[in-house]
Coordinates of C-alpha atoms in Angstrom, one line a residue:
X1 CA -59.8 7.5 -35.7
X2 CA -59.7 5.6 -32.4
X3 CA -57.1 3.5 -31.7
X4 CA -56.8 1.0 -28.8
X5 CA -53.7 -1.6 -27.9
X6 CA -54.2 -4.9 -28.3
X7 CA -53.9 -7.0 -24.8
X8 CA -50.6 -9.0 -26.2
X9 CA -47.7 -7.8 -28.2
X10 CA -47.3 -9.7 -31.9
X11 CA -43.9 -10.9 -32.7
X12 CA -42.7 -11.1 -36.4
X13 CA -44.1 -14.9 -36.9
X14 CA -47.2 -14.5 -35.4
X15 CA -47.5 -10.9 -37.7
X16 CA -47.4 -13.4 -40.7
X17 CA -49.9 -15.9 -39.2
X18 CA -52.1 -13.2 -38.6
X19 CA -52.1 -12.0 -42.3
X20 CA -52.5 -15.8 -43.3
X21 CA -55.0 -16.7 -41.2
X22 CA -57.1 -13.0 -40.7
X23 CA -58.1 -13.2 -37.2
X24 CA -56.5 -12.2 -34.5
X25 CA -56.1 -13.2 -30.7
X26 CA -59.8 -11.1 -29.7
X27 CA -61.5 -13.1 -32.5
X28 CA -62.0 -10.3 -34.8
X29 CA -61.7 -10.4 -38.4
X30 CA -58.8 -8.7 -39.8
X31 CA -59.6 -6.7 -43.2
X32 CA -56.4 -5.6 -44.1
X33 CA -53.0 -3.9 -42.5
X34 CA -52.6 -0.5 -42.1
X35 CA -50.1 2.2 -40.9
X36 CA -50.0 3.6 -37.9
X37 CA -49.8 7.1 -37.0
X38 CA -46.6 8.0 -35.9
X39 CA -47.9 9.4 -33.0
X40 CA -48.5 5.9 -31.5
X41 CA -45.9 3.8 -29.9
X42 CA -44.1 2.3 -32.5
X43 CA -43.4 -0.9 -30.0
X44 CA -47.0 -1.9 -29.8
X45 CA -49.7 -3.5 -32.0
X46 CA -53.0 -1.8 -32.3
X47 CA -56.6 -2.3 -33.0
X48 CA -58.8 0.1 -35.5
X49 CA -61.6 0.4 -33.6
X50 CA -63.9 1.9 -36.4
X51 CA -63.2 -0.5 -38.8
X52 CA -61.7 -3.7 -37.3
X53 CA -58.2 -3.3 -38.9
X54 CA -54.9 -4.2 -37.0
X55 CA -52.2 -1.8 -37.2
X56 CA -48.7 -3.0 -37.0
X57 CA -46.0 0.1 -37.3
X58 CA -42.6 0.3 -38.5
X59 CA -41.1 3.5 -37.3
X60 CA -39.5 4.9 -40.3
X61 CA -36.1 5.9 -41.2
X62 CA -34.8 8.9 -39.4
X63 CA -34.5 11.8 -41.7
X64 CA -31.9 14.6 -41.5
X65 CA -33.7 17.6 -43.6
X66 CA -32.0 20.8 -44.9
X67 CA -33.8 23.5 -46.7
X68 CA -31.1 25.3 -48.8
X69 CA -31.6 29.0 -50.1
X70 CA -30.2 30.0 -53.7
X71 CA -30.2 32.8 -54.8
X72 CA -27.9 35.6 -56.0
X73 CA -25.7 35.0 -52.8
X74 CA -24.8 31.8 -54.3
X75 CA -23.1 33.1 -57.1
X76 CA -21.0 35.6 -55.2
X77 CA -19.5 32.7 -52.8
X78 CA -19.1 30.4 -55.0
X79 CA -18.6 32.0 -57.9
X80 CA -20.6 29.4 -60.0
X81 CA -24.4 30.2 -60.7
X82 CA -26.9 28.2 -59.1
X83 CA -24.9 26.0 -57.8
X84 CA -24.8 24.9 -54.0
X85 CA -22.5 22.5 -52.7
X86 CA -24.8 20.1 -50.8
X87 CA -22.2 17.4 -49.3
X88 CA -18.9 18.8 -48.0
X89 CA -15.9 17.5 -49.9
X90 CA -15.1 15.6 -47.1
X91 CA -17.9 13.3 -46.8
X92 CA -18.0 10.1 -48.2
X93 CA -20.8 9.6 -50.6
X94 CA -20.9 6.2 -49.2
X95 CA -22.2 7.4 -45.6
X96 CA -25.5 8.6 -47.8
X97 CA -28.1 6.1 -48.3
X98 CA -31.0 8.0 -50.2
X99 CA -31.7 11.6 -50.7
X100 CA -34.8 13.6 -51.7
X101 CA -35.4 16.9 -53.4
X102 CA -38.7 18.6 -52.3
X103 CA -40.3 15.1 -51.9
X104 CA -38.9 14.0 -54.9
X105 CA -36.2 11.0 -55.2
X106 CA -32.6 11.9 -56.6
X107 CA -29.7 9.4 -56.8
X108 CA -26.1 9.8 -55.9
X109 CA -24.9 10.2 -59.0
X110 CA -26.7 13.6 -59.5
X111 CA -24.1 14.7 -57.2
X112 CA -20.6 15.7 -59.0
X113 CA -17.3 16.7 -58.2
X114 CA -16.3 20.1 -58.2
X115 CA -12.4 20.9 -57.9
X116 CA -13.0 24.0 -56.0
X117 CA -16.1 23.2 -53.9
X118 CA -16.1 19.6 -53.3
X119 CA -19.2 17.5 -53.9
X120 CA -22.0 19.8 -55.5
X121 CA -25.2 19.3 -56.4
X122 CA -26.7 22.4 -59.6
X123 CA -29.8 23.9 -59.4
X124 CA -31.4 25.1 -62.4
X125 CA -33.1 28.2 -60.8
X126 CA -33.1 30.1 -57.9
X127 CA -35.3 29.3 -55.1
X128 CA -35.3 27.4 -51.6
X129 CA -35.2 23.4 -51.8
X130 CA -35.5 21.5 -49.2
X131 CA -33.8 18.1 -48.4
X132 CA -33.8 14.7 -46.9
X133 CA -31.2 12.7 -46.3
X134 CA -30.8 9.2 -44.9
X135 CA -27.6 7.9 -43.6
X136 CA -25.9 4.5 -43.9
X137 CA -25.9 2.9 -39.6
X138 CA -28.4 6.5 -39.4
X139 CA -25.0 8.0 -38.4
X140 CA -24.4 11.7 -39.1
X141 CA -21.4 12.3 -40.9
X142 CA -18.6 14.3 -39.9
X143 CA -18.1 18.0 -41.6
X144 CA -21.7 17.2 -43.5
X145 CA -22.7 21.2 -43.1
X146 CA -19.3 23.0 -42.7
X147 CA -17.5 25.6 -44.5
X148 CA -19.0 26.4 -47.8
X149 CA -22.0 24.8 -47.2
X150 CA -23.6 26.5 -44.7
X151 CA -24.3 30.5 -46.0
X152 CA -27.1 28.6 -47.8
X153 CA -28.4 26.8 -45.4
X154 CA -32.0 28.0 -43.8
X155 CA -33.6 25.3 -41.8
X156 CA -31.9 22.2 -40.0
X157 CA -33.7 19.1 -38.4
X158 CA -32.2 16.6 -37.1
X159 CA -34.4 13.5 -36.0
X160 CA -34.7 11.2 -33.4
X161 CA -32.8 8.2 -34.7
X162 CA -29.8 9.8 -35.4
X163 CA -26.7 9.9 -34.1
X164 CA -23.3 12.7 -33.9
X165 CA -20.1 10.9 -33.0
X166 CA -17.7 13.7 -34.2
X167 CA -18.7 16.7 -34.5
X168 CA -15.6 19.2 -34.7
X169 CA -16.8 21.9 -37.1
X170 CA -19.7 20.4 -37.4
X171 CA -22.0 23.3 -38.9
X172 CA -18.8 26.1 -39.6
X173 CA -18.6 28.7 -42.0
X174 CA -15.1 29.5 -41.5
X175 CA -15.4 33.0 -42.8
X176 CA -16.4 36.5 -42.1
X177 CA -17.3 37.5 -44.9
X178 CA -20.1 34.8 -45.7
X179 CA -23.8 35.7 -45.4
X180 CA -25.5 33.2 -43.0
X181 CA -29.5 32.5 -44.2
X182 CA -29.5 30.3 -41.0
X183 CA -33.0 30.9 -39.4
X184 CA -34.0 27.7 -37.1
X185 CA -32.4 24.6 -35.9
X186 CA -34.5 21.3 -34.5
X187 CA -32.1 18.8 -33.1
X188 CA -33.9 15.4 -32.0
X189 CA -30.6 13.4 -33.0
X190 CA -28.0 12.2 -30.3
X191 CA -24.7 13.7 -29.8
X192 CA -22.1 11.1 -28.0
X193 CA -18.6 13.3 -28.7
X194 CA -17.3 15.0 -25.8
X195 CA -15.6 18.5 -25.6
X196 CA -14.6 19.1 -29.5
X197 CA -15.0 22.7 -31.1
X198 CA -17.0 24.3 -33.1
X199 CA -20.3 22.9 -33.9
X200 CA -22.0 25.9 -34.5
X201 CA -20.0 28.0 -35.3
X202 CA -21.4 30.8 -37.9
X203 CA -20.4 34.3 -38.0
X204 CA -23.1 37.3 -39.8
X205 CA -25.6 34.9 -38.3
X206 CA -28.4 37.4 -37.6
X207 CA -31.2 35.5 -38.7
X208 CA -30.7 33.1 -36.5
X209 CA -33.8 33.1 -34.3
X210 CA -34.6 29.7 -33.4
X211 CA -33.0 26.7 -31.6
X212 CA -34.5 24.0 -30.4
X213 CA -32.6 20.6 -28.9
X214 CA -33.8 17.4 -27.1
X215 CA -33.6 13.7 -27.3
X216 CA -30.3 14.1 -25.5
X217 CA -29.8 13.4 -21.5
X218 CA -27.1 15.4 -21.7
X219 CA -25.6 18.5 -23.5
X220 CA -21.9 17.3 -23.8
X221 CA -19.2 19.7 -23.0
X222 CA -18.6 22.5 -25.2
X223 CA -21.2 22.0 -27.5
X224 CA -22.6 25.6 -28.1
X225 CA -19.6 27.4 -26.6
X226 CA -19.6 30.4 -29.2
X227 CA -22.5 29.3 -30.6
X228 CA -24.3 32.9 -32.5
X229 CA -27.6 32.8 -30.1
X230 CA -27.1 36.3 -29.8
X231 CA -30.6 37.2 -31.3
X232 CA -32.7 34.2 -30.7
X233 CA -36.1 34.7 -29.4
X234 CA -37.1 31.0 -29.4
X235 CA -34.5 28.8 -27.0
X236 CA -35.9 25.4 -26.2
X237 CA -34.0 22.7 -24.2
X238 CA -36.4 19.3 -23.6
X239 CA -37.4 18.6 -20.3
X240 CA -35.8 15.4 -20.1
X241 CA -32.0 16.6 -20.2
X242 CA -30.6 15.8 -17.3
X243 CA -27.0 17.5 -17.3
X244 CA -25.2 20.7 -19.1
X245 CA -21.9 19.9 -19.1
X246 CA -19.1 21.9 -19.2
X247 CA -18.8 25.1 -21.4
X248 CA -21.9 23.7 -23.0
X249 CA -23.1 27.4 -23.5
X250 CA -20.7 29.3 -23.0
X251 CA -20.0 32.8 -24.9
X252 CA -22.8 32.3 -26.9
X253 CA -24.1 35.3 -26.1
X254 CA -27.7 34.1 -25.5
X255 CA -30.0 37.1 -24.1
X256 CA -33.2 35.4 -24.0
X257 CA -35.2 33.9 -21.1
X258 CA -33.5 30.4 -20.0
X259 CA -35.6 27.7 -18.5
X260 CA -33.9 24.7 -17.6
X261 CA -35.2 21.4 -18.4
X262 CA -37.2 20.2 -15.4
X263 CA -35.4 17.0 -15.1
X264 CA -32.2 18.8 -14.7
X265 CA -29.8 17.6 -11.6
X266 CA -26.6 19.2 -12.7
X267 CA -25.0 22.3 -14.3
X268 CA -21.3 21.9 -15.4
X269 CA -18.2 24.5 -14.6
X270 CA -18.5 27.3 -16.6
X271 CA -21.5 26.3 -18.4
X272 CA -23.0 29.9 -18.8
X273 CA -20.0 31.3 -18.9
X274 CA -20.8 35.4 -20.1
X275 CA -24.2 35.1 -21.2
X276 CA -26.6 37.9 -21.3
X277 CA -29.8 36.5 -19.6
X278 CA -31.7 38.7 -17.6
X279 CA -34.3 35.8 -16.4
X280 CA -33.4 31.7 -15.4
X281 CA -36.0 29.3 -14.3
X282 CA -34.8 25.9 -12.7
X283 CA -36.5 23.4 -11.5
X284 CA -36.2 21.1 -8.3
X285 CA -34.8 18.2 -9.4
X286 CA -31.1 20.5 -9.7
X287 CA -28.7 19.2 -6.9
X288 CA -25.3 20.7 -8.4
X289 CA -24.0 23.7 -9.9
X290 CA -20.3 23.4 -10.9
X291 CA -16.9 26.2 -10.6
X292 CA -18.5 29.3 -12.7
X293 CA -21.4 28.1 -13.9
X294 CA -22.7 31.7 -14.4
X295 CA -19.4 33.8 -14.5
X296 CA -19.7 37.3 -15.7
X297 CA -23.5 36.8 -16.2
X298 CA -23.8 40.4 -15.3
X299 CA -27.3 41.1 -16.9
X300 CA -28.9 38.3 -14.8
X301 CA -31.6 39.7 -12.0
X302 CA -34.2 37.2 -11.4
X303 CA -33.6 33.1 -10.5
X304 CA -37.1 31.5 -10.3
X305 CA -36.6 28.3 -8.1
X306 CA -39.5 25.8 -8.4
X307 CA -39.0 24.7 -4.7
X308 CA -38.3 26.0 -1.2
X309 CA -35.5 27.9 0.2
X310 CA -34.5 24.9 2.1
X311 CA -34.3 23.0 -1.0
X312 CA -32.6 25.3 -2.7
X313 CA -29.5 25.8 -0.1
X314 CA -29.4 22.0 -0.5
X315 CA -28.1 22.0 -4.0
X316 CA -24.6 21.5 -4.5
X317 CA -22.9 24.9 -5.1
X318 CA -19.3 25.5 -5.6
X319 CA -18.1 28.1 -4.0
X320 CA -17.5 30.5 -7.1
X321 CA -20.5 29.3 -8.8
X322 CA -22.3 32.8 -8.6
X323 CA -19.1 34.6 -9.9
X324 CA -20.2 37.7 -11.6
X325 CA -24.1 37.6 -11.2
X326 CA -24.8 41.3 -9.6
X327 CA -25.7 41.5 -6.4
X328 CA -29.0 43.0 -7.1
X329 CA -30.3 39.2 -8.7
X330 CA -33.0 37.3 -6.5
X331 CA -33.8 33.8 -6.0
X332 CA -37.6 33.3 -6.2
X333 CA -38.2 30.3 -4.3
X334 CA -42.1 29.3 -3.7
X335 CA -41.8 30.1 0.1
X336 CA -40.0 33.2 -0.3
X337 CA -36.7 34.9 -1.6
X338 CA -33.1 34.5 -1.3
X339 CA -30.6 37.1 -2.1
X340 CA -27.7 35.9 -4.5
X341 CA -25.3 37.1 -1.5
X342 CA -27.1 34.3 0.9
X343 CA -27.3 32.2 -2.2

């Protein structure tokens, strides 16, 4: 399909006129209405150019989406047969405004009430189910994936849309003894909460591979601190983040290749705090780097600098910023290197 903008926006009444009336400002005969592909600016009206149609989009409603595992787990946590607790008991039912099933519809009052496990939801066989949820103001609610929720849980996304005002134990197990089928987390959703604990916090997490994040210009304090990204191989922060605040990833063990967003101007105190990365790539937009931003970073050799040296001994350093880097580690700049003693 080719798509093209139309030279004026459309407001509301004039969209109702132009259903009415089947022309539009060009002229051209309108044939019907159609929906536009979400990969197109949801703030603009546009033309089908192959077969006159106008376009008018209505972004949709923000989605979180779980995928669930059940399976013989299940019964030994919860000591009930295919059941899965869905909603954590302390979530109102009222902060949920439609939930689907593997594409299909379900209404709140399929959920129950179980004594021991809070709100539940009972599958009739084992299997993985994945599901969307829409929430009431699209706010996320508090506790919606902790405790005895999450040894099921495989996949998380989180949409743009959405938004995290509290977030203390957000995605918790609580327990050693649980078995984590966490695999990959997208977050596209906003998080506003400063400096809480404990939003991802998961022990046994070994399957934990994936973790993506974005939509956010900042990554608030503490965030990941003791986050399990121990074995990830795939660690993606969006290029338009613009701060990591304080203790944001510290002790979460992370060992893979970090590369900072490239709109990045500031890194917070302590912010990589005992991390095992052996690689970082930064960008030229960085002007600060806070008290310990890499303390005890002892596996870290190589700091690729997208800029010169001179840019680089611009950035605002604290004085124990490089704490605990070894001093074998080398800043690549792109007119030479920099030791990390002269760093």
């Amino acid at each position: 399909m080719s798509y093209e903008k139309l030279d004026k926006k459309i407001n509301t009444f004039e969209i109702v006129l132009l259903i009415i009336s089947k022309t539009i400002y060009n002229m051209k005969f309108l044939k019907k209405v159609e929906e536009l592909p979400e990969t197109l600016n949801e703030k603009t009206v546009y033309y089908n150019t192959q077969n006159n149609n106008v376009i008018i989009y209505k972004k949709p409603t923000p989605k979180f989406i779980v995928t669930y595992v059940v399976n013989e787990n299940s019964e030994t946590v919860y000591q009930e047969p295919t059941t899965i607790p869905i909603i954590f008991s302390q979530v109102d039912l009222n902060d949920i405004t439609s939930f689907k099933i593997n594409g299909e519809n379900k209404s709140i009052d399929d959920i129950i009430y179980n004594q021991y496990l809070g709100h539940t939801y009972n599958f009739k066989q084992m299997g993985e189910y994945t599901i969307e949820y829409t929430f009431k103001n699209n706010i996320i609610p508090r506790y919606f994936l902790e405790a005895y929720v999450m040894p099921n849980v495989k996949n998380v996304t989180a949409e743009d849309g959405l938004e995290l005002k509290e977030w203390y134990s957000f995605m918790s197990n609580g327990s050693d003894y649980y078995t984590n089928a966490l695999e990959k987390i997208e977050w596209y959703s906003q998080i506003n909460a400063e400096d809480q604990q404990s939003f991802l916090y998961l022990t046994n997490a070994t399957k934990f591979t994936s973790f993506k994040f974005g939509n956010n210009k900042k990554i608030v304090d503490s965030l990941f601190k003791y986050a399990p990204f121990g074995n990830l191989t795939t660690f993606e922060l969006d290029d338009n983040i613009e701060e990591i605040g304080n203790f944001s990833l510290a002790y979460s063990n992370l060992s893979c290749d970090l590369i900072l967003p490239k709109k990045l101007k500031k890194i917070g105190n302590n912010a990589f705090s005992e991390l095992k990365i052996t690689k970082l790539v930064c960008y030229n937009e960085l002007n600060s780097i806070g008290n310990a931003a890499f303390s005890s970073c002892s596996s870290l050799t190589s700091i690729t600098y997208n800029g010169t040296k001179e840019q680089w001994n611009l950035i605002e350093k604290v004085n124990n910023w490089k704490g605990g880097i070894p001093s074998s580690c080398i800043v690549h700049c792109t007119d030479g290197e920099i030791s990390i003693a002269d760093a």
